[in-house]
Amino acid sequence: MLPEAFQKRMQSQLGTEYGAFAESMEGERHRALRVNPLKGGDSFSGARERFLALSPWRLEPVPWEENGFYYNQEDSGNPPDLAGKRAAGEEGPRPETFGRSGRETGKEGFRTGPGRHPYHDAGVYYIQEPSAMAPAAFLGEGPGEKVLDLCAAPGGKTTQIAGEMRGEGLLVSNEIHPQRARILSENVERMGIRNCLVLNETPERLAEVFPGYFDRILVDAPCSGEGMFRKNENAGEEWSPESVELCAARQDGILDCAVTMLRPGGRLVYSTCTFAAQEDEGSVGRLVRRHPEMEILDPAAQERLAAWGFAPGRPDWTESGTPGIEKTLRLWPHRLRGEGHFLAVLRKGGLCIRGEARSLYGTERGIPEKDCREYLDFAADTLRVRPRGIYLRFGEQLYLAPADMPALRGLHVLRPGLHLGTLKKNRFEPSHALALALSPREALRCFPVDAAETREAPAASAEAYLKGQTFPASGEKGWYLITVDGYSLGWGKLAGGIMKNHYPKGLRKM
């Protein structure tokens, strides 16, 4: 049930469109996944094509994200929802489809949905609501830049940005709530991201440390969550007009911090998953009035946006009718296949000399290679290609950070780059994060397991490995990268004809 006050406000906002909107809120929600460009293929662009060739599900493209795909809900035990509804509630032609139905493969284990498939554990894709893919798609980040995801948990947009950065540059992902920050860090690990600094800080503290530092900033702000009413039944019970006002005030403070951290000429994308004008057009309008150096940009050609079902923002829904608000975007559930979302793309005026941005305490110097002897011995014996960066040590734990990693002094850090593993006396224990960040071509020894369990070899399956089982194997003793269909899944260590399982106990399937 939608809150009565919410219904009255939406009737006032939408007028004759309200009927279609209300009907859409009672319909089935749309499910999608986003392919990870960091996984599979000999190139970043090849990851998408490789996954489409292997996918056991029927997939349809999400128009606004090249790596995004609606998946066949029938295969995952949910009601089919492939046809969908087009703009203004009209059914359009079926888009191009890829992959196969689990019913067509004839393989055991392929009838499960994407959330339970070994590809998910390997970080091959991220399951993400399709509308939520839109904000990061307009950030325009590129390899080598400094990018901040300010309100990043659970990690959907962070992992999307990381894919576009291709492992180059610096991605800082922050979450103010400790538990959600841990989930963010876990998703960064699963997706094999090497160049991400995960923080658990307030926006105000970050603004002190990183003034004028970032080329791009995404602010997917905490909001009243009206766009999630269809996805989350509890969201409606927690909503109130007062929560809208509180969220709008909080968003003003977060955006002020973001502007402080953005370099001149840099790009800011602001987004919410709410329909409330006070938090959407209103927040952008107040931002521009407080910071006249911020300019609202056209995110893309109007023809393309209209074809996707995006609607322009409404200047008449702001107090002062701020110029440029019509360039912001609204994603309505009755106009496209996704939940409610809002986004705006802004640019900070002024000129910036590349390379002049500096954090408050400078950059991390790292430790010399001679202090990482155990890891270097492991790498010489196990890896064809050793990842590059600077080494950071915290107790026994060794990390690899980008060369321009900012100094971590005074920051609450959860993940300072890629966790390589544990330095122990005369030996090195590789981390699960390192396994997921490697491609099979970077390892000297790989051991493939089957995506689906078969009667002929029930032990050498991904399911058995994910449960922590060992299995007989032959070959040179030492560390092996366990792979499924050419995707890294974790570590195994061969000794005495037995492949010992090093999949983390906390992640094992029960």
Short mmCIF file of C-alpha atoms in Angstrom, two decimals:
data_model
loop_
_atom_site.label_atom_id
_atom_site.label_comp_id
_atom_site.label_asym_id
_atom_site.label_seq_id
_atom_site.Cartn_x
_atom_site.Cartn_y
_atom_site.Cartn_z
CA MET A 1 0.00 0.00 0.00
CA LEU A 2 1.32 3.42 -0.97
CA PRO A 3 1.16 6.07 1.79
CA GLU A 4 -1.88 8.30 1.37
CA ALA A 5 0.11 11.55 1.59
CA PHE A 6 2.46 10.22 -1.10
CA GLN A 7 -0.45 9.37 -3.40
CA LYS A 8 -1.97 12.84 -3.05
CA ARG A 9 1.34 14.54 -3.79
CA MET A 10 1.99 12.36 -6.84
CA GLN A 11 -1.50 13.02 -8.18
CA SER A 12 -0.74 16.73 -7.93
CA GLN A 13 2.66 16.28 -9.63
CA LEU A 14 1.63 13.99 -12.47
CA GLY A 15 -1.94 14.99 -13.24
CA THR A 16 -3.32 12.80 -16.06
CA GLU A 17 -0.23 10.56 -15.96
CA TYR A 18 -0.94 9.48 -12.40
CA GLY A 19 -3.13 6.53 -13.43
CA ALA A 20 -0.34 4.94 -15.47
CA PHE A 21 2.14 5.65 -12.68
CA ALA A 22 -0.06 4.07 -9.99
CA GLU A 23 -0.61 0.99 -12.16
CA SER A 24 3.13 0.59 -12.71
CA MET A 25 3.73 0.69 -8.95
CA GLU A 26 1.57 -2.42 -8.59
CA GLY A 27 3.40 -4.31 -11.36
CA GLU A 28 6.35 -6.68 -11.31
CA ARG A 29 9.74 -5.07 -10.82
CA HIS A 30 12.45 -5.54 -13.41
CA ARG A 31 15.66 -7.43 -12.71
CA ALA A 32 18.98 -6.92 -14.42
CA LEU A 33 22.67 -7.64 -14.20
CA ARG A 34 25.70 -5.68 -15.36
CA VAL A 35 28.66 -7.48 -16.90
CA ASN A 36 32.03 -6.75 -15.27
CA PRO A 37 34.51 -5.51 -17.94
CA LEU A 38 37.38 -6.46 -15.62
CA LYS A 39 36.51 -10.15 -15.96
CA GLY A 40 37.10 -12.38 -18.96
CA GLY A 41 38.30 -11.84 -22.49
CA ASP A 42 41.64 -10.64 -23.77
CA SER A 43 40.41 -7.04 -23.68
CA PHE A 44 37.95 -5.02 -21.63
CA SER A 45 35.52 -4.87 -24.54
CA GLY A 46 35.79 -8.64 -24.99
CA ALA A 47 34.36 -9.38 -21.54
CA ARG A 48 30.83 -8.48 -22.63
CA GLU A 49 30.88 -10.63 -25.75
CA ARG A 50 32.41 -13.55 -23.90
CA PHE A 51 29.74 -13.49 -21.21
CA LEU A 52 26.94 -13.24 -23.78
CA ALA A 53 28.29 -16.35 -25.50
CA LEU A 54 28.38 -18.29 -22.20
CA SER A 55 25.26 -16.97 -20.50
CA PRO A 56 22.73 -19.66 -19.56
CA TRP A 57 19.96 -17.02 -19.39
CA ARG A 58 18.10 -15.07 -22.04
CA LEU A 59 19.27 -11.47 -21.79
CA GLU A 60 17.96 -8.19 -23.16
CA PRO A 61 20.03 -4.98 -23.26
CA VAL A 62 19.44 -2.15 -20.80
CA PRO A 63 19.49 0.79 -23.27
CA TRP A 64 21.40 3.29 -21.13
CA GLU A 65 24.23 0.96 -20.00
CA GLU A 66 26.18 -1.02 -22.59
CA ASN A 67 27.08 -3.75 -20.08
CA GLY A 68 23.59 -3.95 -18.55
CA PHE A 69 21.07 -6.69 -19.33
CA TYR A 70 17.60 -7.64 -18.19
CA TYR A 71 17.63 -11.34 -17.42
CA ASN A 72 15.01 -14.01 -17.92
CA GLN A 73 13.17 -14.22 -14.63
CA GLU A 74 11.49 -17.48 -15.61
CA ASP A 75 14.87 -19.19 -15.41
CA SER A 76 15.40 -17.86 -11.87
CA GLY A 77 12.08 -19.05 -10.54
CA ASN A 78 10.29 -15.71 -10.90
CA PRO A 79 7.34 -14.76 -13.13
CA PRO A 80 8.44 -13.94 -16.70
CA ASP A 81 8.63 -10.23 -17.41
CA LEU A 82 10.57 -10.07 -20.66
CA ALA A 83 8.22 -8.11 -22.85
CA GLY A 84 7.96 -5.16 -20.48
CA LYS A 85 6.19 -1.92 -21.15
CA ARG A 86 7.55 0.90 -23.23
CA ALA A 87 7.21 4.67 -22.74
CA ALA A 88 3.76 5.92 -21.73
CA GLY A 89 2.70 2.37 -20.92
CA GLU A 90 2.73 1.08 -24.51
CA GLU A 91 4.25 -2.28 -25.36
CA GLY A 92 7.01 -1.92 -27.94
CA PRO A 93 8.96 -4.36 -30.10
CA ARG A 94 11.09 -6.92 -28.32
CA PRO A 95 14.73 -5.81 -28.17
CA GLU A 96 17.60 -8.02 -29.24
CA THR A 97 18.13 -11.03 -26.98
CA PHE A 98 21.27 -12.94 -26.08
CA GLY A 99 22.18 -16.12 -24.24
CA ARG A 100 20.12 -19.25 -23.65
CA SER A 101 17.35 -20.38 -21.38
CA GLY A 102 18.44 -22.76 -18.63
CA ARG A 103 15.80 -25.11 -19.98
CA GLU A 104 17.59 -25.22 -23.33
CA THR A 105 21.10 -26.05 -22.13
CA GLY A 106 20.47 -29.60 -20.98
CA LYS A 107 23.05 -29.08 -18.21
CA GLU A 108 22.43 -29.65 -14.54
CA GLY A 109 22.86 -26.57 -12.38
CA PHE A 110 21.95 -24.06 -15.07
CA ARG A 111 18.37 -23.59 -13.94
CA THR A 112 19.42 -21.44 -11.04
CA GLY A 113 19.16 -17.67 -11.19
CA PRO A 114 22.13 -15.30 -11.62
CA GLY A 115 22.41 -14.71 -7.87
CA ARG A 116 23.22 -18.37 -7.17
CA HIS A 117 25.36 -19.18 -10.17
CA PRO A 118 29.16 -19.61 -9.79
CA TYR A 119 29.63 -16.67 -12.18
CA HIS A 120 28.25 -14.43 -9.43
CA ASP A 121 30.82 -15.68 -6.93
CA ALA A 122 33.52 -15.09 -9.57
CA GLY A 123 32.46 -11.44 -9.95
CA VAL A 124 31.53 -11.87 -13.61
CA TYR A 125 28.55 -9.56 -13.15
CA TYR A 126 26.79 -7.42 -10.56
CA ILE A 127 23.04 -7.80 -10.05
CA GLN A 128 21.68 -4.27 -10.16
CA GLU A 129 18.32 -2.60 -10.58
CA PRO A 130 18.31 -1.24 -14.18
CA SER A 131 17.45 2.39 -13.37
CA ALA A 132 20.28 2.45 -10.82
CA MET A 133 22.72 1.89 -13.70
CA ALA A 134 21.92 5.29 -15.19
CA PRO A 135 23.80 7.79 -12.92
CA ALA A 136 27.26 6.23 -13.28
CA ALA A 137 26.69 5.88 -17.04
CA PHE A 138 26.66 9.70 -17.23
CA LEU A 139 29.71 10.28 -15.03
CA GLY A 140 32.05 10.02 -18.03
CA GLU A 141 35.00 8.72 -16.04
CA GLY A 142 38.05 7.45 -17.85
CA PRO A 143 41.29 5.59 -17.13
CA GLY A 144 43.83 7.58 -15.13
CA GLU A 145 41.44 9.98 -13.41
CA LYS A 146 40.70 10.53 -9.72
CA VAL A 147 37.07 9.60 -9.06
CA LEU A 148 35.00 9.69 -5.87
CA ASP A 149 31.83 7.73 -5.15
CA LEU A 150 30.79 9.61 -2.04
CA CYS A 151 27.79 7.54 -0.83
CA ALA A 152 28.87 4.23 -2.28
CA ALA A 153 27.29 1.26 -0.44
CA PRO A 154 26.41 -1.39 -1.35
CA GLY A 155 28.72 -0.92 -4.34
CA GLY A 156 26.69 -1.11 -7.53
CA LYS A 157 27.77 2.25 -8.85
CA THR A 158 31.34 1.88 -7.53
CA THR A 159 31.80 -1.38 -9.42
CA GLN A 160 30.25 0.19 -12.52
CA ILE A 161 32.70 3.11 -12.36
CA ALA A 162 35.63 0.75 -11.77
CA GLY A 163 34.78 -1.14 -14.94
CA GLU A 164 35.00 2.04 -16.97
CA MET A 165 38.31 3.04 -15.35
CA ARG A 166 39.92 -0.21 -16.60
CA GLY A 167 42.08 -0.56 -13.51
CA GLU A 168 43.83 2.79 -14.07
CA GLY A 169 43.73 5.91 -11.93
CA LEU A 170 42.28 6.14 -8.42
CA LEU A 171 38.75 5.32 -7.32
CA VAL A 172 37.80 6.39 -3.80
CA SER A 173 34.58 4.78 -2.53
CA ASN A 174 33.16 6.05 0.72
CA GLU A 175 30.30 5.00 2.96
CA ILE A 176 29.48 6.68 6.25
CA HIS A 177 27.74 3.67 7.88
CA PRO A 178 30.26 1.04 9.10
CA GLN A 179 28.22 -2.09 8.33
CA ARG A 180 27.27 -0.87 4.85
CA ALA A 181 30.92 0.11 4.27
CA ARG A 182 31.94 -3.49 4.95
CA ILE A 183 29.44 -4.73 2.36
CA LEU A 184 30.85 -2.18 -0.08
CA SER A 185 34.36 -3.50 0.55
CA GLU A 186 33.23 -7.09 -0.01
CA ASN A 187 31.69 -6.20 -3.37
CA VAL A 188 34.84 -4.35 -4.44
CA GLU A 189 36.76 -7.56 -3.67
CA ARG A 190 34.31 -9.84 -5.49
CA MET A 191 34.48 -7.77 -8.66
CA GLY A 192 38.29 -7.96 -8.76
CA ILE A 193 38.92 -4.21 -8.49
CA ARG A 194 42.58 -3.29 -7.94
CA ASN A 195 42.58 0.52 -7.81
CA CYS A 196 39.91 1.27 -5.20
CA LEU A 197 40.38 2.90 -1.79
CA VAL A 198 37.37 2.08 0.43
CA LEU A 199 36.73 4.54 3.25
CA ASN A 200 34.28 4.83 6.14
CA GLU A 201 34.20 8.60 6.66
CA THR A 202 31.85 11.57 6.85
CA PRO A 203 31.63 13.85 3.81
CA GLU A 204 32.84 16.71 5.99
CA ARG A 205 36.04 14.89 6.91
CA LEU A 206 36.71 14.00 3.28
CA ALA A 207 36.22 17.63 2.25
CA GLU A 208 38.99 18.60 4.69
CA VAL A 209 41.40 16.04 3.23
CA PHE A 210 40.58 16.32 -0.49
CA PRO A 211 39.85 19.95 -1.45
CA GLY A 212 39.72 20.36 -5.25
CA TYR A 213 41.13 16.84 -5.65
CA PHE A 214 38.73 14.80 -7.78
CA ASP A 215 38.09 14.89 -11.53
CA ARG A 216 34.68 13.25 -11.16
CA ILE A 217 32.33 12.79 -8.21
CA LEU A 218 29.17 10.73 -7.96
CA VAL A 219 26.71 11.60 -5.19
CA ASP A 220 24.00 8.95 -5.05
CA ALA A 221 22.49 10.63 -2.06
CA PRO A 222 20.60 9.07 0.86
CA CYS A 223 16.96 9.87 0.14
CA SER A 224 13.37 9.06 1.13
CA GLY A 225 13.46 6.07 -1.25
CA GLU A 226 10.10 6.56 -2.93
CA GLY A 227 11.42 4.97 -6.11
CA MET A 228 11.98 1.73 -4.18
CA PHE A 229 8.36 1.32 -2.97
CA ARG A 230 7.77 -1.39 -5.59
CA LYS A 231 11.08 -3.14 -4.84
CA ASN A 232 10.98 -2.89 -1.04
CA GLU A 233 7.66 -3.29 0.74
CA ASN A 234 9.05 -1.81 3.96
CA ALA A 235 10.05 1.43 2.25
CA GLY A 236 6.48 2.69 2.22
CA GLU A 237 6.02 2.01 5.93
CA GLU A 238 9.17 4.02 6.77
CA TRP A 239 8.21 7.01 4.58
CA SER A 240 6.75 10.28 5.82
CA PRO A 241 6.61 13.90 4.58
CA GLU A 242 8.98 14.76 7.43
CA SER A 243 11.55 12.25 6.14
CA VAL A 244 11.51 14.04 2.77
CA GLU A 245 12.40 17.32 4.48
CA LEU A 246 15.16 15.70 6.56
CA CYS A 247 16.67 14.02 3.50
CA ALA A 248 16.62 17.26 1.50
CA ALA A 249 18.52 19.08 4.26
CA ARG A 250 21.06 16.23 4.50
CA GLN A 251 21.55 16.29 0.72
CA ASP A 252 22.40 20.01 0.81
CA GLY A 253 25.27 19.35 3.22
CA ILE A 254 26.58 16.37 1.24
CA LEU A 255 26.53 18.34 -2.01
CA ASP A 256 28.40 21.26 -0.45
CA CYS A 257 31.16 18.84 0.54
CA ALA A 258 31.20 17.36 -2.95
CA VAL A 259 31.63 20.78 -4.58
CA THR A 260 34.57 21.46 -2.25
CA MET A 261 36.27 18.24 -3.37
CA LEU A 262 35.66 18.73 -7.11
CA ARG A 263 38.44 20.30 -9.14
CA PRO A 264 37.67 23.26 -11.43
CA GLY A 265 36.37 21.85 -14.69
CA GLY A 266 35.37 18.61 -12.96
CA ARG A 267 32.05 16.79 -13.33
CA LEU A 268 29.52 16.00 -10.61
CA VAL A 269 26.59 13.58 -11.02
CA TYR A 270 23.85 13.81 -8.41
CA SER A 271 21.20 11.11 -8.16
CA THR A 272 18.42 9.82 -5.92
CA CYS A 273 15.88 7.00 -6.01
CA THR A 274 12.97 9.20 -5.00
CA PHE A 275 10.18 11.10 -6.79
CA ALA A 276 10.12 14.01 -4.29
CA ALA A 277 10.83 17.27 -6.10
CA GLN A 278 12.24 18.73 -2.87
CA GLU A 279 15.05 16.14 -3.01
CA ASP A 280 15.46 16.12 -6.79
CA GLU A 281 14.97 19.34 -8.77
CA GLY A 282 14.88 21.19 -5.46
CA SER A 283 18.29 19.91 -4.30
CA VAL A 284 19.89 20.79 -7.63
CA GLY A 285 18.29 24.22 -7.68
CA ARG A 286 19.47 25.03 -4.15
CA LEU A 287 22.98 23.76 -5.04
CA VAL A 288 23.27 26.07 -8.04
CA ARG A 289 22.06 29.03 -6.01
CA ARG A 290 24.62 28.35 -3.25
CA HIS A 291 27.40 27.62 -5.77
CA PRO A 292 26.95 29.70 -8.93
CA GLU A 293 30.16 28.16 -10.31
CA MET A 294 28.20 24.92 -10.82
CA GLU A 295 26.53 24.59 -14.25
CA ILE A 296 23.83 22.05 -15.13
CA LEU A 297 24.79 20.13 -18.28
CA ASP A 298 22.83 18.33 -20.98
CA PRO A 299 23.72 14.68 -20.24
CA ALA A 300 23.01 13.38 -23.76
CA ALA A 301 21.12 14.10 -26.99
CA GLN A 302 17.42 14.65 -26.32
CA GLU A 303 16.41 12.20 -29.03
CA ARG A 304 18.36 9.41 -27.36
CA LEU A 305 17.00 10.21 -23.91
CA ALA A 306 13.42 10.26 -25.20
CA ALA A 307 13.92 6.90 -26.93
CA TRP A 308 15.04 5.42 -23.61
CA GLY A 309 11.95 6.75 -21.86
CA PHE A 310 13.78 9.38 -19.78
CA ALA A 311 11.81 12.52 -18.93
CA PRO A 312 13.24 16.02 -18.34
CA GLY A 313 13.25 17.61 -14.90
CA ARG A 314 10.52 20.12 -14.07
CA PRO A 315 11.57 23.73 -13.33
CA ASP A 316 7.99 24.43 -12.17
CA TRP A 317 8.53 21.96 -9.32
CA THR A 318 11.23 24.17 -7.77
CA GLU A 319 10.64 27.26 -5.69
CA SER A 320 12.42 29.66 -8.00
CA GLY A 321 12.20 27.82 -11.31
CA THR A 322 15.99 27.48 -11.56
CA PRO A 323 17.22 27.79 -15.18
CA GLY A 324 18.65 24.56 -16.50
CA ILE A 325 16.54 22.25 -14.33
CA GLU A 326 14.93 20.92 -17.51
CA LYS A 327 18.35 19.35 -18.30
CA THR A 328 18.04 17.03 -15.29
CA LEU A 329 16.51 13.60 -15.84
CA ARG A 330 13.69 11.61 -14.32
CA LEU A 331 13.23 7.87 -14.75
CA TRP A 332 9.58 6.98 -14.20
CA PRO A 333 8.48 3.33 -13.77
CA HIS A 334 5.51 3.84 -16.11
CA ARG A 335 7.75 5.12 -18.92
CA LEU A 336 10.58 2.57 -18.88
CA ARG A 337 11.61 -0.82 -17.51
CA GLY A 338 13.04 0.20 -14.16
CA GLU A 339 12.30 1.80 -10.80
CA GLY A 340 12.09 5.51 -10.04
CA HIS A 341 15.28 7.54 -10.28
CA PHE A 342 16.49 11.12 -10.72
CA LEU A 343 19.86 12.39 -11.90
CA ALA A 344 21.61 15.62 -12.78
CA VAL A 345 25.00 16.24 -14.41
CA LEU A 346 26.88 19.38 -13.36
CA ARG A 347 30.24 20.96 -14.16
CA LYS A 348 32.34 23.15 -11.90
CA GLY A 349 33.56 26.31 -13.57
CA GLY A 350 37.19 27.41 -13.72
CA LEU A 351 40.43 26.09 -15.14
CA CYS A 352 42.53 23.31 -13.69
CA ILE A 353 46.14 22.44 -14.40
CA ARG A 354 46.44 18.66 -14.60
CA GLY A 355 48.50 17.16 -11.82
CA GLU A 356 48.13 20.04 -9.37
CA ALA A 357 45.46 18.33 -7.23
CA ARG A 358 46.89 17.15 -3.92
CA SER A 359 45.33 15.68 -0.81
CA LEU A 360 45.92 17.29 2.57
CA TYR A 361 48.76 14.95 3.53
CA GLY A 362 50.25 14.26 0.09
CA THR A 363 50.72 10.72 -1.26
CA GLU A 364 51.62 7.37 0.25
CA ARG A 365 55.25 6.37 -0.28
CA GLY A 366 54.80 2.66 0.35
CA ILE A 367 57.42 0.16 1.51
CA PRO A 368 60.39 -1.10 -0.52
CA GLU A 369 60.22 -4.40 -2.40
CA LYS A 370 62.92 -5.88 -0.17
CA ASP A 371 60.39 -5.88 2.66
CA CYS A 372 58.04 -8.04 0.58
CA ARG A 373 60.41 -10.94 -0.10
CA GLU A 374 57.88 -13.67 0.77
CA TYR A 375 55.34 -12.20 -1.65
CA LEU A 376 57.91 -11.77 -4.43
CA ASP A 377 58.95 -15.42 -4.04
CA PHE A 378 55.29 -16.45 -4.26
CA ALA A 379 54.76 -14.28 -7.34
CA ALA A 380 57.82 -15.73 -9.09
CA ASP A 381 56.52 -19.26 -8.50
CA THR A 382 52.80 -18.62 -9.19
CA LEU A 383 52.25 -15.64 -11.47
CA ARG A 384 53.09 -14.93 -15.09
CA VAL A 385 52.38 -11.23 -14.60
CA ARG A 386 52.91 -9.42 -11.30
CA PRO A 387 50.44 -6.56 -10.65
CA ARG A 388 52.12 -3.15 -10.42
CA GLY A 389 51.76 -0.42 -7.82
CA ILE A 390 53.12 0.53 -4.42
CA TYR A 391 53.22 -1.87 -1.47
CA LEU A 392 51.48 -1.00 1.79
CA ARG A 393 51.83 -3.14 4.89
CA PHE A 394 49.49 -3.24 7.88
CA GLY A 395 50.75 -5.78 10.39
CA GLU A 396 51.01 -9.05 8.43
CA GLN A 397 48.69 -7.85 5.67
CA LEU A 398 50.15 -6.69 2.35
CA TYR A 399 48.29 -4.44 -0.09
CA LEU A 400 49.01 -3.10 -3.55
CA ALA A 401 47.89 0.50 -4.11
CA PRO A 402 47.92 2.80 -7.15
CA ALA A 403 51.12 4.82 -7.50
CA ASP A 404 49.30 8.08 -6.68
CA MET A 405 47.47 6.75 -3.62
CA PRO A 406 46.78 9.68 -1.25
CA ALA A 407 48.25 9.52 2.22
CA LEU A 408 45.93 7.57 4.51
CA ARG A 409 46.80 9.50 7.64
CA GLY A 410 43.74 10.33 9.74
CA LEU A 411 41.32 8.33 7.57
CA HIS A 412 39.23 5.29 8.52
CA VAL A 413 40.34 2.86 5.80
CA LEU A 414 38.67 -0.47 5.05
CA ARG A 415 40.52 -1.39 1.86
CA PRO A 416 43.64 0.53 0.68
CA GLY A 417 43.80 -0.98 -2.80
CA LEU A 418 44.22 -4.65 -3.69
CA HIS A 419 44.75 -7.03 -0.77
CA LEU A 420 47.60 -9.30 -1.86
CA GLY A 421 47.69 -11.57 1.18
CA THR A 422 49.40 -12.35 4.46
CA LEU A 423 53.15 -12.15 5.07
CA LYS A 424 54.20 -14.95 7.39
CA LYS A 425 57.62 -16.14 8.45
CA ASN A 426 59.29 -17.61 5.35
CA ARG A 427 56.03 -17.92 3.43
CA PHE A 428 53.18 -15.97 1.87
CA GLU A 429 49.45 -16.78 1.99
CA PRO A 430 47.66 -15.23 -1.03
CA SER A 431 44.34 -13.51 -0.44
CA HIS A 432 40.99 -14.33 -2.04
CA ALA A 433 40.96 -10.76 -3.36
CA LEU A 434 44.14 -11.44 -5.34
CA ALA A 435 42.61 -14.55 -6.91
CA LEU A 436 39.51 -12.64 -8.00
CA ALA A 437 41.62 -9.79 -9.41
CA LEU A 438 43.71 -12.13 -11.59
CA SER A 439 42.81 -13.46 -14.99
CA PRO A 440 43.83 -17.04 -15.85
CA ARG A 441 46.43 -15.75 -18.29
CA GLU A 442 48.21 -14.03 -15.38
CA ALA A 443 48.67 -17.28 -13.41
CA LEU A 444 51.25 -19.98 -14.12
CA ARG A 445 48.95 -22.79 -12.96
CA CYS A 446 45.16 -22.98 -13.30
CA PHE A 447 42.73 -25.73 -12.40
CA PRO A 448 39.31 -25.57 -14.12
CA VAL A 449 36.10 -26.72 -12.45
CA ASP A 450 32.76 -27.22 -14.14
CA ALA A 451 30.04 -24.60 -13.81
CA ALA A 452 27.46 -27.41 -13.54
CA GLU A 453 27.91 -30.55 -11.50
CA THR A 454 27.92 -33.75 -13.56
CA ARG A 455 27.59 -37.41 -12.60
CA GLU A 456 30.94 -38.18 -14.22
CA ALA A 457 32.94 -35.74 -12.08
CA PRO A 458 30.81 -34.54 -9.17
CA ALA A 459 33.82 -33.37 -7.13
CA ALA A 460 35.51 -31.19 -9.76
CA SER A 461 32.62 -28.76 -9.97
CA ALA A 462 32.29 -25.14 -9.00
CA GLU A 463 29.56 -26.09 -6.55
CA ALA A 464 31.86 -28.54 -4.77
CA TYR A 465 34.67 -25.99 -4.66
CA LEU A 466 32.37 -23.27 -3.29
CA LYS A 467 31.33 -25.67 -0.52
CA GLY A 468 34.97 -26.03 0.51
CA GLN A 469 35.49 -29.58 -0.73
CA THR A 470 38.89 -30.96 -1.74
CA PHE A 471 39.35 -33.17 -4.80
CA PRO A 472 41.98 -35.41 -6.36
CA ALA A 473 44.29 -33.77 -8.90
CA SER A 474 47.62 -34.38 -10.58
CA GLY A 475 50.34 -31.96 -11.58
CA GLU A 476 53.08 -29.79 -10.19
CA LYS A 477 52.63 -29.02 -6.51
CA GLY A 478 51.94 -25.45 -5.45
CA TRP A 479 49.26 -22.77 -5.70
CA TYR A 480 46.63 -23.02 -8.44
CA LEU A 481 44.10 -20.46 -9.60
CA ILE A 482 40.74 -22.27 -9.60
CA THR A 483 38.69 -21.20 -12.62
CA VAL A 484 35.18 -21.73 -13.94
CA ASP A 485 34.73 -21.27 -17.70
CA GLY A 486 37.89 -19.15 -17.73
CA TYR A 487 36.85 -16.92 -14.81
CA SER A 488 38.93 -16.90 -11.62
CA LEU A 489 37.06 -18.27 -8.60
CA GLY A 490 39.69 -18.65 -5.84
CA TRP A 491 42.84 -20.50 -4.78
CA GLY A 492 43.68 -24.17 -4.41
CA LYS A 493 46.98 -25.73 -3.33
CA LEU A 494 48.07 -29.05 -4.79
CA ALA A 495 50.07 -31.46 -2.62
CA GLY A 496 50.16 -35.24 -2.53
CA GLY A 497 47.63 -35.65 -5.32
CA ILE A 498 44.98 -33.62 -3.47
CA MET A 499 43.83 -30.10 -4.38
CA LYS A 500 43.38 -28.43 -1.02
CA ASN A 501 40.55 -25.92 -0.95
CA HIS A 502 41.43 -22.33 0.01
CA TYR A 503 38.05 -20.78 -0.67
CA PRO A 504 37.35 -18.52 2.37
CA LYS A 505 35.34 -20.34 5.04
CA GLY A 506 33.08 -17.36 5.57
CA LEU A 507 31.97 -17.45 1.93
CA ARG A 508 31.42 -21.20 1.56
CA LYS A 509 28.00 -22.47 0.51
CA MET A 510 26.11 -24.41 3.13
#
